[in-house]
Tab-separated table of C-alpha atoms in Angstrom:
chain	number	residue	atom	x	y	z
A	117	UNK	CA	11.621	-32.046	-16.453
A	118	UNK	CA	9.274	-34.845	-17.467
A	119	UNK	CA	5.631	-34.091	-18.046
A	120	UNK	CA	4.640	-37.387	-17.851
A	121	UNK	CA	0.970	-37.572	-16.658
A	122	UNK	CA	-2.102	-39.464	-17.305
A	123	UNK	CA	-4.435	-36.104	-17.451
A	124	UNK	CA	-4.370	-34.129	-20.838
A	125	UNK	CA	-1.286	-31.615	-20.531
A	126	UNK	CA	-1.746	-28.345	-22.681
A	127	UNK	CA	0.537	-26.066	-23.487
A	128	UNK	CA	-1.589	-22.658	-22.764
A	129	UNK	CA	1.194	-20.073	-23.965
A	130	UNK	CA	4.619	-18.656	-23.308
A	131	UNK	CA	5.095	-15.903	-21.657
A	132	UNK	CA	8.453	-13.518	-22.894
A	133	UNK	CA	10.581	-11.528	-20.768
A	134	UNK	CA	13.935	-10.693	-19.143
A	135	UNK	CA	15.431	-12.822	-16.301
A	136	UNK	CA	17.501	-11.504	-13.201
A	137	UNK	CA	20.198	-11.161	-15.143
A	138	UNK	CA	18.497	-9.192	-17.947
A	139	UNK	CA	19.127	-12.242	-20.631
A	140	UNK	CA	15.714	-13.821	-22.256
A	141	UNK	CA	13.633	-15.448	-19.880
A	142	UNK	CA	10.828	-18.013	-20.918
A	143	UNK	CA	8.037	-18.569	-18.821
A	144	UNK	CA	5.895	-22.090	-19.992
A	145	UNK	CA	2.552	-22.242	-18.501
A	146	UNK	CA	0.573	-25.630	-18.732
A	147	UNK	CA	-2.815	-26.707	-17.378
A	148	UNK	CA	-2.825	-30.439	-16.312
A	149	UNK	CA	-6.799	-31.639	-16.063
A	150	UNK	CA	-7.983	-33.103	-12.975
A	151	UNK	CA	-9.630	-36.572	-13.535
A	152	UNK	CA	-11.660	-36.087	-10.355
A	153	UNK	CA	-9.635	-39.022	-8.447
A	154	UNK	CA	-6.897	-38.754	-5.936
A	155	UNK	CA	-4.780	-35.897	-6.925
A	156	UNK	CA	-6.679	-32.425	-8.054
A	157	UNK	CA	-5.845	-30.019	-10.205
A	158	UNK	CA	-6.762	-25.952	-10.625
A	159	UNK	CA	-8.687	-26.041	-13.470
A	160	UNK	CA	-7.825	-22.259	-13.656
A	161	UNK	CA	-4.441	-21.595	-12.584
A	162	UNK	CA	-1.597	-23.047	-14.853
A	163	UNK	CA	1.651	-24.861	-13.413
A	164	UNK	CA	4.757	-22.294	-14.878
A	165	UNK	CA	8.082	-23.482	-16.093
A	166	UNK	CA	10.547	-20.391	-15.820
A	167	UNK	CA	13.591	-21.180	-17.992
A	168	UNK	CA	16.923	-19.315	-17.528
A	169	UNK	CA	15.479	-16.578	-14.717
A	170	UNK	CA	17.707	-16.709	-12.201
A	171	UNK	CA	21.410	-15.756	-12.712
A	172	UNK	CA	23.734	-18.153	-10.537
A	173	UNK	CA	27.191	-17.782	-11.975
A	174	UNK	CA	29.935	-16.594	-9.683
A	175	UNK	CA	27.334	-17.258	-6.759
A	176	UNK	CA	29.412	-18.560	-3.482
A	177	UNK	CA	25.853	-19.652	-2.176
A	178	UNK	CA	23.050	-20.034	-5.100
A	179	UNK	CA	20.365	-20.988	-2.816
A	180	UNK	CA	20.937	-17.892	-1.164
A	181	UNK	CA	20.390	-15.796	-4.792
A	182	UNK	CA	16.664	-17.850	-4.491
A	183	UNK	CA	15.880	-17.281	-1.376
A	184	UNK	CA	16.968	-13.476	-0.744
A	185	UNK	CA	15.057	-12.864	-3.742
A	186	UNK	CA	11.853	-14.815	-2.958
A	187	UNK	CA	11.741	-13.175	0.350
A	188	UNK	CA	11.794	-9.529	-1.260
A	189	UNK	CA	8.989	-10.531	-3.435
A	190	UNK	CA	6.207	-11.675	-0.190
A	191	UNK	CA	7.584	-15.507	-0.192
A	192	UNK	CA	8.427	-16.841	2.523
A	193	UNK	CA	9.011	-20.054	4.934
A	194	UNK	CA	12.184	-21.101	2.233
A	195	UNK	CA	13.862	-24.212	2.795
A	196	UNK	CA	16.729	-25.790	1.018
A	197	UNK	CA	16.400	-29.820	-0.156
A	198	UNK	CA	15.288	-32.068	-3.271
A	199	UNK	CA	11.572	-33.231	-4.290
A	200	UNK	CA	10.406	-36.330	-2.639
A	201	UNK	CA	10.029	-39.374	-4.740
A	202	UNK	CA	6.418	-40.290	-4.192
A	203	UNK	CA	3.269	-38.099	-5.356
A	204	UNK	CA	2.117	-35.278	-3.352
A	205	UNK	CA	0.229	-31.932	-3.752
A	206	UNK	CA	-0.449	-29.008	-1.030
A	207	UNK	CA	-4.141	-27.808	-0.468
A	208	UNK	CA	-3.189	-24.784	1.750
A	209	UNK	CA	-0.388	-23.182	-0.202
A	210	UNK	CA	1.074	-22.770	-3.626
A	211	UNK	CA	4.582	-23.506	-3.676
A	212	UNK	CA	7.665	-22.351	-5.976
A	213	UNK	CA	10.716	-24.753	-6.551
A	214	UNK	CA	13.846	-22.809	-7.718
A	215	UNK	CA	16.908	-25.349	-8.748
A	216	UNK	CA	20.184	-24.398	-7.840
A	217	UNK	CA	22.044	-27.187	-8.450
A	218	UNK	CA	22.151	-30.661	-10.443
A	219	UNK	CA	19.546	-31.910	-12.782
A	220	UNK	CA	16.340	-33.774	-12.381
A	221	UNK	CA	13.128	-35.362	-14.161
A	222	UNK	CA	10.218	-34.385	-12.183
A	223	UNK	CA	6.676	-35.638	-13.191
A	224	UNK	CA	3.755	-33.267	-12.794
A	225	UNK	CA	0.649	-35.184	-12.680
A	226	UNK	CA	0.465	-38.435	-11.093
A	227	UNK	CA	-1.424	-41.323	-11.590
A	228	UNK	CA	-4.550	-39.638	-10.946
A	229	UNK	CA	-3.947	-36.110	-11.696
A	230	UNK	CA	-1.808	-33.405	-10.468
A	231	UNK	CA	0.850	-33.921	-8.189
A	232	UNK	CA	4.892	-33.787	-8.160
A	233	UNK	CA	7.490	-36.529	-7.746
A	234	UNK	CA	10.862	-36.821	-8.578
A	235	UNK	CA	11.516	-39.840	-10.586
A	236	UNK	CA	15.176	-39.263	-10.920
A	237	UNK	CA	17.771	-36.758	-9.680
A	238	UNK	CA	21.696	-36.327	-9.984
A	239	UNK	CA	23.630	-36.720	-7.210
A	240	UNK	CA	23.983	-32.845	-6.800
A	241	UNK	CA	20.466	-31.739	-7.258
A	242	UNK	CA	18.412	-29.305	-4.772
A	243	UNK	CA	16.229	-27.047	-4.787
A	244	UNK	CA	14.740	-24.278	-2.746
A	245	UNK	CA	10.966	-24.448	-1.969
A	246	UNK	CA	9.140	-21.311	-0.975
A	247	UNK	CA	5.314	-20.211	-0.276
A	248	UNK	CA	3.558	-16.889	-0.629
A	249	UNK	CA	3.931	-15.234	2.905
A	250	UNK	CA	0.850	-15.954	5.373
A	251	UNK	CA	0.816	-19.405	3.505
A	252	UNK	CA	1.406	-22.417	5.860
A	253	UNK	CA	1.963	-25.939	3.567
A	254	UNK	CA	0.471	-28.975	4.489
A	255	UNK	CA	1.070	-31.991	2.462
A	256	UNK	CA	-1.881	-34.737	0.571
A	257	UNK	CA	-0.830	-37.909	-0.792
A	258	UNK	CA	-3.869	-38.194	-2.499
A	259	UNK	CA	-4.955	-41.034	-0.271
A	260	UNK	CA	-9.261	-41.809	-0.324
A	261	UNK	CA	-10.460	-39.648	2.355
A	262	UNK	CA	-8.292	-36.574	1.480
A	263	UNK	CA	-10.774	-34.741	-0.983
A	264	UNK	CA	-13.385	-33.189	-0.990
A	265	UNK	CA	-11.374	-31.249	2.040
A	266	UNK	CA	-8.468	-30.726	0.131
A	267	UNK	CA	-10.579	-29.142	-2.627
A	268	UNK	CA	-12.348	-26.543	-0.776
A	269	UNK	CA	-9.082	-25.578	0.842
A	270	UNK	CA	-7.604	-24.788	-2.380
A	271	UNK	CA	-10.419	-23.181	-3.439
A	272	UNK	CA	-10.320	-20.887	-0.428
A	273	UNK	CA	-6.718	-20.140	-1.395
A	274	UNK	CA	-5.486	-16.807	-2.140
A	275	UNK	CA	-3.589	-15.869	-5.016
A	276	UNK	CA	-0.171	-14.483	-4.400
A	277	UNK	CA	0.168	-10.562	-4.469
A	278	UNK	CA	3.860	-10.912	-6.163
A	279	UNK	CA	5.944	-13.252	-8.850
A	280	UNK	CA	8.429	-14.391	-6.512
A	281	UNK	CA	10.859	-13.788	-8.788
A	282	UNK	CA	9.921	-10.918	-10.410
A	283	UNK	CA	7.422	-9.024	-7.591
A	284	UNK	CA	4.448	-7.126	-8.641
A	285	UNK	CA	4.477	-6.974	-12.719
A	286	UNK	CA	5.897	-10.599	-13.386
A	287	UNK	CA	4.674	-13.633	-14.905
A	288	UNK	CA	2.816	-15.126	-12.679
A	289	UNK	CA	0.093	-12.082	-11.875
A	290	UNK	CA	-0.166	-11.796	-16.085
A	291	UNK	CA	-1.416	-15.578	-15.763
A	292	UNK	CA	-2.828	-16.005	-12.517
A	293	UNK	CA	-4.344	-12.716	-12.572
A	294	UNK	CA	-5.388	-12.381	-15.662
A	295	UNK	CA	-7.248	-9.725	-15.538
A	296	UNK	CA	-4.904	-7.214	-13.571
């Protein structure tokens, strides 16, 4: 994964804890400023990296692992492809990316801020994409025009009642929800 980005990135903290598969699982959490142009950013919820969470050996179908364990956790409206090569962002859902196969560099944080874009992929790569149930995605480009809609919409957003990895007591409620 690239970070590039022309936004300050910051590494807020690591969070510590078991994968699927019970082996160490590292959760990287990073706040990428919004420079008030084309792309925004939360300025209060962090992008997270999990690292090793997800066990896929022996798996006939590892998209499958993803996506029957997203769904058990309140995600929902899965799909199975890569990440598209230009910058984009979604105002009316959050989205999780789990990669079952192949390598990429993805850059978080375009030329104005926050988006994603593939820059490069192997031949193999894919991911599953995923959204908290009730959560319909749209997608912004980050074209004049698009904000200051976009913004309220994601400020009207609702956090996500579950990890969708790790339902109710995972990493993503001890940094999204702080205070829970």
């Amino acid at each position: 994964m690239d970070t590039t980005r022309s936004a300050p990135l910051l590494l807020a903290h690591t969070v510590l804890g078991k994968g699927q598969s019970g082996a160490p699982c590292h959760v990287h959490s990073f706040l990428i400023n919004d420079d008030g142009k084309g792309f925004p950013n939360s300025k209060k919820l962090p992008l997270l990296v999990y690292e090793q969470s997800v066990d896929l050996k022996g798996a006939a179908d590892p998209a499958a692992v993803f996506e029957r364990l997203v769904v058990k956790h309140q995600w929902g409206d899965v799909w199975r492809d890569g990440v598209y090569p230009y910058h984009h962002y979604h105002s009316t859902a959050h989205e999780g990316l789990g990669v079952y196969a192949g390598t990429a560099t993805v850059q978080f944080g375009g030329d104005d801020g926050i988006s994603h874009k593939c820059l490069e992929q192997s031949e193999d790569f894919a991911v599953v994409g995923f959204y908290p149930r009730g959560q319909k995605v749209d997608m912004q480009y980050g074209k004049r025009g698009e904000r200051p809609a976009s913004d309220e919409r994601i400020r009207a957003l609702p956090l996500p009642d579950e990890d969708p990895l790790f339902g109710a007591s995972g990493p993503l409620l001890m940094c999204w929800h702080p205070s829970s």
